[in-house]
Amino acid sequence: IDRGHATPGTNGPPLLQGQGDLQPGQPVTITLANARADSAMVLVIGDMNFELPIHGIILGPYPKFLLLGFRTDVTGTTTLKGSWPDGVPPCYAFYFQAVITVPVGPEGLAASNILSATTR
């Protein structure tokens, strides 16, 4: 579910989308598009959505996990693929958001929309 709150960056608001069933061992994909080309990106993952204004963006997920070391490509896109882990209980909500470095965003940051997903 798209919960909004994207902060415009160099190419407008970055868009985060997800695909896959959140079931153990099943493939999942998260794609960031419309971001600045060749920029550092952090994927913020949490199990609570607190929508806190911080450094000029609205940070949605309460940070439980930070996936670091990613960059957007020459088109401003990043795709992360993997399998959903074992041991996560059913009906458990997760929130995802990408934060990107940009020269035009508030305090040098842009944020994607917030995605929420619930395990099955």
Short mmCIF file of N, CA and C in Angstrom, two decimals:
data_model
loop_
_atom_site.label_atom_id
_atom_site.label_comp_id
_atom_site.label_asym_id
_atom_site.label_seq_id
_atom_site.Cartn_x
_atom_site.Cartn_y
_atom_site.Cartn_z
N ILE A 1 0.85 -1.17 0.00
CA ILE A 1 0.00 0.00 0.00
C ILE A 1 0.89 1.23 0.00
N ASP A 2 0.62 2.15 -0.89
CA ASP A 2 1.37 3.40 -0.97
C ASP A 2 0.78 4.38 0.04
N ARG A 3 1.59 4.81 0.99
CA ARG A 3 1.15 5.73 2.05
C ARG A 3 1.58 7.17 1.81
N GLY A 4 2.16 7.44 0.63
CA GLY A 4 2.51 8.81 0.28
C GLY A 4 3.75 9.33 0.99
N HIS A 5 3.85 10.65 1.10
CA HIS A 5 4.91 11.39 1.78
C HIS A 5 6.24 11.44 1.04
N ALA A 6 6.23 11.25 -0.28
CA ALA A 6 7.48 11.41 -1.03
C ALA A 6 7.89 12.87 -1.01
N THR A 7 9.19 13.11 -0.92
CA THR A 7 9.75 14.46 -0.95
C THR A 7 10.40 14.65 -2.31
N PRO A 8 10.00 15.66 -3.07
CA PRO A 8 10.58 15.84 -4.40
C PRO A 8 12.09 16.00 -4.36
N GLY A 9 12.72 15.37 -5.33
CA GLY A 9 14.17 15.48 -5.49
C GLY A 9 14.47 16.05 -6.86
N THR A 10 15.58 15.67 -7.43
CA THR A 10 16.03 16.18 -8.72
C THR A 10 15.03 15.91 -9.84
N ASN A 11 14.41 14.73 -9.85
CA ASN A 11 13.48 14.33 -10.91
C ASN A 11 12.04 14.28 -10.42
N GLY A 12 11.70 15.04 -9.40
CA GLY A 12 10.37 14.98 -8.81
C GLY A 12 10.37 13.97 -7.68
N PRO A 13 9.20 13.55 -7.24
CA PRO A 13 9.14 12.61 -6.12
C PRO A 13 9.62 11.21 -6.50
N PRO A 14 10.58 10.64 -5.77
CA PRO A 14 11.00 9.26 -6.02
C PRO A 14 9.85 8.29 -5.71
N LEU A 15 9.75 7.24 -6.49
CA LEU A 15 8.66 6.27 -6.34
C LEU A 15 9.21 4.91 -5.94
N LEU A 16 8.72 4.39 -4.80
CA LEU A 16 9.10 3.06 -4.33
C LEU A 16 7.92 2.12 -4.56
N GLN A 17 8.21 0.98 -5.18
CA GLN A 17 7.18 -0.03 -5.45
C GLN A 17 7.70 -1.39 -5.02
N GLY A 18 6.79 -2.27 -4.64
CA GLY A 18 7.17 -3.61 -4.22
C GLY A 18 6.32 -4.67 -4.90
N GLN A 19 6.89 -5.85 -5.03
CA GLN A 19 6.19 -6.99 -5.61
C GLN A 19 6.55 -8.24 -4.83
N GLY A 20 5.59 -9.14 -4.73
CA GLY A 20 5.84 -10.44 -4.11
C GLY A 20 4.95 -10.68 -2.91
N ASP A 21 4.79 -11.95 -2.59
CA ASP A 21 4.06 -12.36 -1.39
C ASP A 21 5.04 -12.43 -0.23
N LEU A 22 4.68 -11.84 0.87
CA LEU A 22 5.56 -11.87 2.04
C LEU A 22 5.36 -13.17 2.79
N GLN A 23 5.79 -14.25 2.13
CA GLN A 23 5.74 -15.59 2.70
C GLN A 23 7.14 -16.18 2.66
N PRO A 24 7.49 -17.00 3.64
CA PRO A 24 8.85 -17.55 3.70
C PRO A 24 9.31 -18.16 2.38
N GLY A 25 10.50 -17.75 1.96
CA GLY A 25 11.12 -18.31 0.76
C GLY A 25 10.60 -17.76 -0.56
N GLN A 26 9.57 -16.93 -0.53
CA GLN A 26 9.00 -16.40 -1.77
C GLN A 26 9.80 -15.20 -2.26
N PRO A 27 9.91 -15.02 -3.58
CA PRO A 27 10.67 -13.89 -4.12
C PRO A 27 9.96 -12.56 -3.84
N VAL A 28 10.76 -11.56 -3.50
CA VAL A 28 10.27 -10.20 -3.31
C VAL A 28 11.19 -9.24 -4.06
N THR A 29 10.62 -8.18 -4.57
CA THR A 29 11.36 -7.16 -5.30
C THR A 29 10.91 -5.79 -4.83
N ILE A 30 11.87 -4.91 -4.57
CA ILE A 30 11.57 -3.52 -4.26
C ILE A 30 12.32 -2.68 -5.29
N THR A 31 11.58 -1.77 -5.95
CA THR A 31 12.16 -0.94 -6.99
C THR A 31 11.96 0.53 -6.66
N LEU A 32 13.03 1.28 -6.73
CA LEU A 32 12.99 2.73 -6.60
C LEU A 32 13.17 3.31 -8.00
N ALA A 33 12.28 4.22 -8.38
CA ALA A 33 12.37 4.89 -9.68
C ALA A 33 12.21 6.40 -9.48
N ASN A 34 12.54 7.14 -10.51
CA ASN A 34 12.38 8.59 -10.53
C ASN A 34 13.29 9.30 -9.53
N ALA A 35 14.39 8.67 -9.17
CA ALA A 35 15.35 9.27 -8.24
C ALA A 35 16.48 9.90 -9.05
N ARG A 36 17.35 10.62 -8.39
CA ARG A 36 18.51 11.22 -9.04
C ARG A 36 19.47 10.12 -9.47
N ALA A 37 20.03 10.27 -10.66
CA ALA A 37 20.98 9.29 -11.19
C ALA A 37 22.24 9.25 -10.33
N ASP A 38 22.78 8.06 -10.19
CA ASP A 38 24.05 7.83 -9.50
C ASP A 38 24.12 8.52 -8.13
N SER A 39 23.12 8.24 -7.30
CA SER A 39 23.06 8.81 -5.95
C SER A 39 23.03 7.71 -4.91
N ALA A 40 23.57 8.02 -3.74
CA ALA A 40 23.52 7.08 -2.62
C ALA A 40 22.07 6.91 -2.17
N MET A 41 21.73 5.68 -1.80
CA MET A 41 20.37 5.36 -1.38
C MET A 41 20.42 4.44 -0.17
N VAL A 42 19.54 4.70 0.77
CA VAL A 42 19.36 3.84 1.94
C VAL A 42 17.91 3.38 1.95
N LEU A 43 17.69 2.09 2.15
CA LEU A 43 16.33 1.57 2.30
C LEU A 43 16.07 1.42 3.79
N VAL A 44 15.06 2.13 4.27
CA VAL A 44 14.67 2.10 5.68
C VAL A 44 13.50 1.13 5.81
N ILE A 45 13.61 0.19 6.74
CA ILE A 45 12.56 -0.81 6.97
C ILE A 45 12.22 -0.80 8.45
N GLY A 46 10.94 -0.80 8.75
CA GLY A 46 10.50 -0.84 10.14
C GLY A 46 9.18 -1.57 10.28
N ASP A 47 8.82 -1.86 11.51
CA ASP A 47 7.54 -2.52 11.76
C ASP A 47 6.52 -1.56 12.39
N MET A 48 6.89 -0.27 12.43
CA MET A 48 5.96 0.77 12.88
C MET A 48 6.10 1.96 11.92
N ASN A 49 5.01 2.63 11.67
CA ASN A 49 5.00 3.81 10.81
C ASN A 49 4.79 5.02 11.70
N PHE A 50 5.81 5.88 11.82
CA PHE A 50 5.64 7.01 12.72
C PHE A 50 5.65 8.36 12.02
N GLU A 51 5.95 8.43 10.75
CA GLU A 51 5.87 9.64 9.93
C GLU A 51 6.41 10.87 10.66
N LEU A 52 7.70 10.84 10.96
CA LEU A 52 8.37 11.89 11.70
C LEU A 52 9.08 12.86 10.75
N PRO A 53 8.76 14.16 10.85
CA PRO A 53 9.53 15.13 10.06
C PRO A 53 10.96 15.19 10.58
N ILE A 54 11.93 14.94 9.70
CA ILE A 54 13.33 14.94 10.10
C ILE A 54 14.19 15.35 8.90
N HIS A 55 15.07 16.30 9.07
CA HIS A 55 15.98 16.76 8.02
C HIS A 55 15.26 17.11 6.73
N GLY A 56 14.07 17.71 6.84
CA GLY A 56 13.34 18.16 5.67
C GLY A 56 12.52 17.13 4.94
N ILE A 57 12.49 15.91 5.43
CA ILE A 57 11.66 14.84 4.83
C ILE A 57 10.71 14.30 5.89
N ILE A 58 9.75 13.50 5.47
CA ILE A 58 8.90 12.75 6.40
C ILE A 58 9.43 11.32 6.39
N LEU A 59 10.00 10.90 7.51
CA LEU A 59 10.49 9.52 7.62
C LEU A 59 9.36 8.68 8.18
N GLY A 60 8.90 7.72 7.40
CA GLY A 60 7.76 6.90 7.79
C GLY A 60 8.12 5.75 8.71
N PRO A 61 8.92 4.80 8.23
CA PRO A 61 9.21 3.64 9.07
C PRO A 61 10.05 4.01 10.29
N TYR A 62 9.68 3.50 11.43
CA TYR A 62 10.57 3.59 12.58
C TYR A 62 11.73 2.65 12.25
N PRO A 63 12.95 3.18 12.11
CA PRO A 63 14.04 2.37 11.55
C PRO A 63 14.42 1.16 12.40
N LYS A 64 14.07 0.00 11.90
CA LYS A 64 14.49 -1.25 12.53
C LYS A 64 15.67 -1.84 11.76
N PHE A 65 15.62 -1.67 10.43
CA PHE A 65 16.70 -2.13 9.56
C PHE A 65 17.04 -1.01 8.58
N LEU A 66 18.32 -0.82 8.33
CA LEU A 66 18.80 0.11 7.31
C LEU A 66 19.64 -0.70 6.33
N LEU A 67 19.23 -0.73 5.08
CA LEU A 67 20.02 -1.40 4.05
C LEU A 67 20.85 -0.33 3.37
N LEU A 68 22.15 -0.38 3.62
CA LEU A 68 23.08 0.65 3.17
C LEU A 68 23.90 0.20 1.98
N GLY A 69 24.58 1.16 1.36
CA GLY A 69 25.55 0.83 0.31
C GLY A 69 24.97 0.70 -1.07
N PHE A 70 23.77 1.20 -1.28
CA PHE A 70 23.15 1.11 -2.61
C PHE A 70 23.27 2.45 -3.32
N ARG A 71 23.25 2.40 -4.64
CA ARG A 71 23.26 3.61 -5.47
C ARG A 71 22.22 3.44 -6.56
N THR A 72 21.67 4.56 -6.98
CA THR A 72 20.80 4.53 -8.14
C THR A 72 21.67 4.41 -9.39
N ASP A 73 21.08 3.89 -10.45
CA ASP A 73 21.83 3.76 -11.70
C ASP A 73 21.72 5.05 -12.52
N VAL A 74 22.15 5.03 -13.78
CA VAL A 74 22.14 6.23 -14.62
C VAL A 74 20.73 6.72 -14.94
N THR A 75 19.73 5.88 -14.72
CA THR A 75 18.34 6.29 -14.95
C THR A 75 17.64 6.69 -13.65
N GLY A 76 18.35 6.64 -12.53
CA GLY A 76 17.74 6.99 -11.25
C GLY A 76 16.92 5.86 -10.65
N THR A 77 17.27 4.63 -11.00
CA THR A 77 16.52 3.45 -10.57
C THR A 77 17.43 2.51 -9.77
N THR A 78 16.85 1.84 -8.80
CA THR A 78 17.53 0.77 -8.07
C THR A 78 16.51 -0.35 -7.88
N THR A 79 16.91 -1.58 -8.14
CA THR A 79 16.04 -2.73 -7.91
C THR A 79 16.73 -3.69 -6.96
N LEU A 80 16.04 -4.04 -5.89
CA LEU A 80 16.55 -4.99 -4.90
C LEU A 80 15.69 -6.24 -4.96
N LYS A 81 16.33 -7.40 -5.09
CA LYS A 81 15.61 -8.67 -5.19
C LYS A 81 16.11 -9.62 -4.12
N GLY A 82 15.22 -10.44 -3.63
CA GLY A 82 15.60 -11.43 -2.64
C GLY A 82 14.44 -12.35 -2.34
N SER A 83 14.59 -13.14 -1.30
CA SER A 83 13.53 -14.04 -0.83
C SER A 83 13.10 -13.59 0.56
N TRP A 84 11.81 -13.67 0.83
CA TRP A 84 11.31 -13.29 2.14
C TRP A 84 11.83 -14.30 3.17
N PRO A 85 12.32 -13.83 4.32
CA PRO A 85 12.93 -14.73 5.31
C PRO A 85 11.91 -15.60 6.05
N ASP A 86 12.41 -16.70 6.58
CA ASP A 86 11.60 -17.56 7.44
C ASP A 86 11.47 -16.91 8.82
N GLY A 87 10.46 -17.33 9.57
CA GLY A 87 10.34 -16.93 10.97
C GLY A 87 9.57 -15.65 11.23
N VAL A 88 9.07 -15.00 10.20
CA VAL A 88 8.27 -13.79 10.41
C VAL A 88 6.81 -14.23 10.55
N PRO A 89 6.15 -13.84 11.64
CA PRO A 89 4.77 -14.30 11.86
C PRO A 89 3.80 -13.73 10.82
N PRO A 90 2.69 -14.43 10.58
CA PRO A 90 1.68 -13.90 9.66
C PRO A 90 1.01 -12.65 10.25
N CYS A 91 0.45 -11.84 9.38
CA CYS A 91 -0.28 -10.62 9.75
C CYS A 91 0.63 -9.59 10.44
N TYR A 92 1.91 -9.58 10.08
CA TYR A 92 2.88 -8.65 10.66
C TYR A 92 3.14 -7.55 9.64
N ALA A 93 2.97 -6.30 10.02
CA ALA A 93 3.12 -5.17 9.10
C ALA A 93 4.56 -4.70 9.04
N PHE A 94 4.98 -4.33 7.83
CA PHE A 94 6.29 -3.73 7.59
C PHE A 94 6.10 -2.45 6.78
N TYR A 95 7.02 -1.51 6.98
CA TYR A 95 7.01 -0.25 6.27
C TYR A 95 8.38 -0.05 5.64
N PHE A 96 8.38 0.44 4.40
CA PHE A 96 9.60 0.61 3.62
C PHE A 96 9.65 2.03 3.06
N GLN A 97 10.85 2.60 3.02
CA GLN A 97 11.02 3.92 2.41
C GLN A 97 12.48 4.07 1.99
N ALA A 98 12.69 4.66 0.83
CA ALA A 98 14.05 4.94 0.35
C ALA A 98 14.39 6.40 0.63
N VAL A 99 15.61 6.63 1.07
CA VAL A 99 16.13 7.99 1.27
C VAL A 99 17.33 8.13 0.36
N ILE A 100 17.34 9.22 -0.43
CA ILE A 100 18.34 9.42 -1.46
C ILE A 100 19.05 10.75 -1.24
N THR A 101 20.34 10.81 -1.51
CA THR A 101 21.05 12.08 -1.44
C THR A 101 20.81 12.86 -2.74
N VAL A 102 20.50 14.15 -2.59
CA VAL A 102 20.25 15.01 -3.75
C VAL A 102 20.76 16.42 -3.45
N PRO A 103 21.17 17.15 -4.47
CA PRO A 103 21.62 18.52 -4.23
C PRO A 103 20.47 19.51 -4.06
N VAL A 104 19.25 19.16 -4.51
CA VAL A 104 18.15 20.12 -4.47
C VAL A 104 17.15 19.87 -3.35
N GLY A 105 17.20 18.74 -2.69
CA GLY A 105 16.22 18.42 -1.65
C GLY A 105 16.53 19.15 -0.36
N PRO A 106 15.55 19.15 0.55
CA PRO A 106 15.80 19.76 1.85
C PRO A 106 16.97 19.07 2.54
N GLU A 107 17.93 19.84 2.96
CA GLU A 107 19.11 19.33 3.66
C GLU A 107 19.83 18.22 2.89
N GLY A 108 19.73 18.24 1.55
CA GLY A 108 20.44 17.28 0.73
C GLY A 108 19.81 15.91 0.64
N LEU A 109 18.54 15.79 1.04
CA LEU A 109 17.87 14.49 1.02
C LEU A 109 16.55 14.56 0.26
N ALA A 110 16.18 13.46 -0.33
CA ALA A 110 14.84 13.25 -0.88
C ALA A 110 14.37 11.90 -0.34
N ALA A 111 13.08 11.76 -0.17
CA ALA A 111 12.53 10.50 0.32
C ALA A 111 11.45 9.99 -0.63
N SER A 112 11.41 8.69 -0.80
CA SER A 112 10.35 8.08 -1.60
C SER A 112 9.06 8.08 -0.80
N ASN A 113 8.02 7.64 -1.45
CA ASN A 113 6.78 7.34 -0.75
C ASN A 113 7.03 6.23 0.27
N ILE A 114 6.15 6.09 1.21
CA ILE A 114 6.21 5.03 2.22
C ILE A 114 5.35 3.87 1.71
N LEU A 115 5.90 2.67 1.73
CA LEU A 115 5.14 1.47 1.38
C LEU A 115 4.84 0.70 2.64
N SER A 116 3.64 0.15 2.72
CA SER A 116 3.35 -0.78 3.81
C SER A 116 2.94 -2.12 3.20
N ALA A 117 3.29 -3.18 3.88
CA ALA A 117 2.97 -4.54 3.45
C ALA A 117 2.79 -5.41 4.68
N THR A 118 1.93 -6.40 4.57
CA THR A 118 1.65 -7.29 5.69
C THR A 118 1.94 -8.73 5.29
N THR A 119 2.63 -9.45 6.18
CA THR A 119 2.96 -10.84 5.89
C THR A 119 1.68 -11.67 5.83
N ARG A 120 1.80 -12.78 5.10
CA ARG A 120 0.63 -13.67 4.94
C ARG A 120 0.84 -14.93 5.72
#
